[in-house]
């Protein structure tokens, strides 16, 4: 089960971030999938004492990776990426905070 969940998270993260890094464009559906995956895992983790280190590593890299890609763009595309980084960051915080509420 653990490996399956980590695979889902890794695939969702790569599905959004890899195209950004390769300058292949912003994929809204991939962003929605990533956020949905974080939300699903968050429902399980919110009451857990610990989460897998592999998940923590992926989650900790999301915001900086998206922000770094935003720095390579200008105008509307840059703003979309900054907003995506914030959206993902909020979901990560909510996924790990037992008392938190999502900022949707």
C-alpha positions as CSV (number, residue, x, y, z in Angstrom):
1,X,0.0,0.0,0.0
2,X,2.8,2.4,0.9
3,X,4.6,1.9,-2.4
4,X,1.4,2.4,-4.3
5,X,0.7,5.7,-2.6
6,X,4.2,6.9,-3.1
7,X,4.0,6.0,-6.7
8,X,0.8,8.0,-7.1
9,X,2.3,11.0,-5.5
10,X,5.6,10.7,-7.5
11,X,3.7,10.3,-10.7
12,X,1.4,13.2,-10.1
13,X,4.3,15.5,-9.1
14,X,6.3,14.5,-12.1
15,X,3.3,14.9,-14.4
16,X,3.1,18.5,-13.5
17,X,6.6,19.6,-12.8
18,X,8.6,17.8,-15.5
19,X,6.8,19.5,-18.4
20,X,7.4,22.9,-16.6
21,X,11.1,22.1,-16.3
22,X,11.3,21.1,-20.0
23,X,9.4,24.3,-20.9
24,X,6.6,22.2,-22.4
25,X,3.9,24.4,-20.9
26,X,1.6,24.6,-18.0
27,X,-0.8,21.6,-17.7
28,X,-3.9,22.6,-15.7
29,X,-5.1,19.0,-15.7
30,X,-1.8,17.7,-14.3
31,X,-2.0,20.4,-11.6
32,X,-5.5,19.4,-10.7
33,X,-4.3,15.7,-10.5
34,X,-1.4,16.7,-8.2
35,X,-3.6,18.7,-5.9
36,X,-6.2,15.9,-5.8
37,X,-3.5,13.3,-5.0
38,X,-2.2,15.5,-2.1
39,X,-5.7,15.9,-0.8
40,X,-6.4,12.2,-0.9
41,X,-3.1,11.4,0.9
42,X,-3.8,14.2,3.3
43,X,-7.0,12.7,4.5
44,X,-4.9,9.6,5.6
45,X,-2.0,11.6,7.0
46,X,-3.9,14.3,8.8
47,X,-4.3,12.1,11.9
48,X,-1.1,10.1,11.5
49,X,1.9,10.6,13.8
50,X,4.3,10.1,11.0
51,X,4.4,10.1,7.2
52,X,6.9,8.3,5.0
53,X,10.2,10.1,4.4
54,X,9.8,9.6,0.7
55,X,6.5,11.5,0.8
56,X,8.0,14.2,2.9
57,X,10.8,14.6,0.4
58,X,8.5,14.9,-2.6
59,X,6.2,17.3,-0.7
60,X,9.1,19.5,0.4
61,X,10.3,19.9,-3.2
62,X,7.0,20.9,-4.8
63,X,6.8,24.6,-3.9
64,X,10.5,25.4,-4.7
65,X,10.4,23.4,-8.0
66,X,7.3,25.2,-9.2
67,X,8.6,28.6,-8.1
68,X,11.9,28.0,-9.8
69,X,10.1,27.3,-13.1
70,X,8.0,30.5,-12.7
71,X,11.3,32.5,-12.6
72,X,12.0,31.4,-16.1
73,X,8.8,33.0,-17.5
74,X,7.2,36.4,-17.6
75,X,3.7,37.8,-17.6
76,X,0.6,35.7,-17.4
77,X,2.5,32.4,-17.6
78,X,4.7,33.3,-14.6
79,X,1.7,34.4,-12.6
80,X,-0.1,31.1,-13.3
81,X,3.0,29.2,-12.0
82,X,3.2,31.3,-8.9
83,X,-0.5,30.7,-8.2
84,X,0.1,27.0,-8.8
85,X,3.0,27.0,-6.3
86,X,0.8,28.6,-3.7
87,X,-2.1,26.3,-4.4
88,X,0.1,23.2,-4.0
89,X,1.8,24.7,-0.9
90,X,-1.5,25.3,0.8
91,X,-2.6,21.7,0.1
92,X,0.6,20.3,1.5
93,X,0.1,22.3,4.6
94,X,-3.5,21.2,5.0
95,X,-2.5,17.6,4.3
96,X,-0.1,17.6,7.2
97,X,-1.9,19.8,9.7
98,X,-4.5,18.0,11.8
99,X,-6.3,21.2,12.7
100,X,-6.0,22.9,9.3
101,X,-8.7,23.8,6.9
102,X,-8.0,24.1,3.1
103,X,-7.7,27.5,1.6
104,X,-9.5,26.7,-1.7
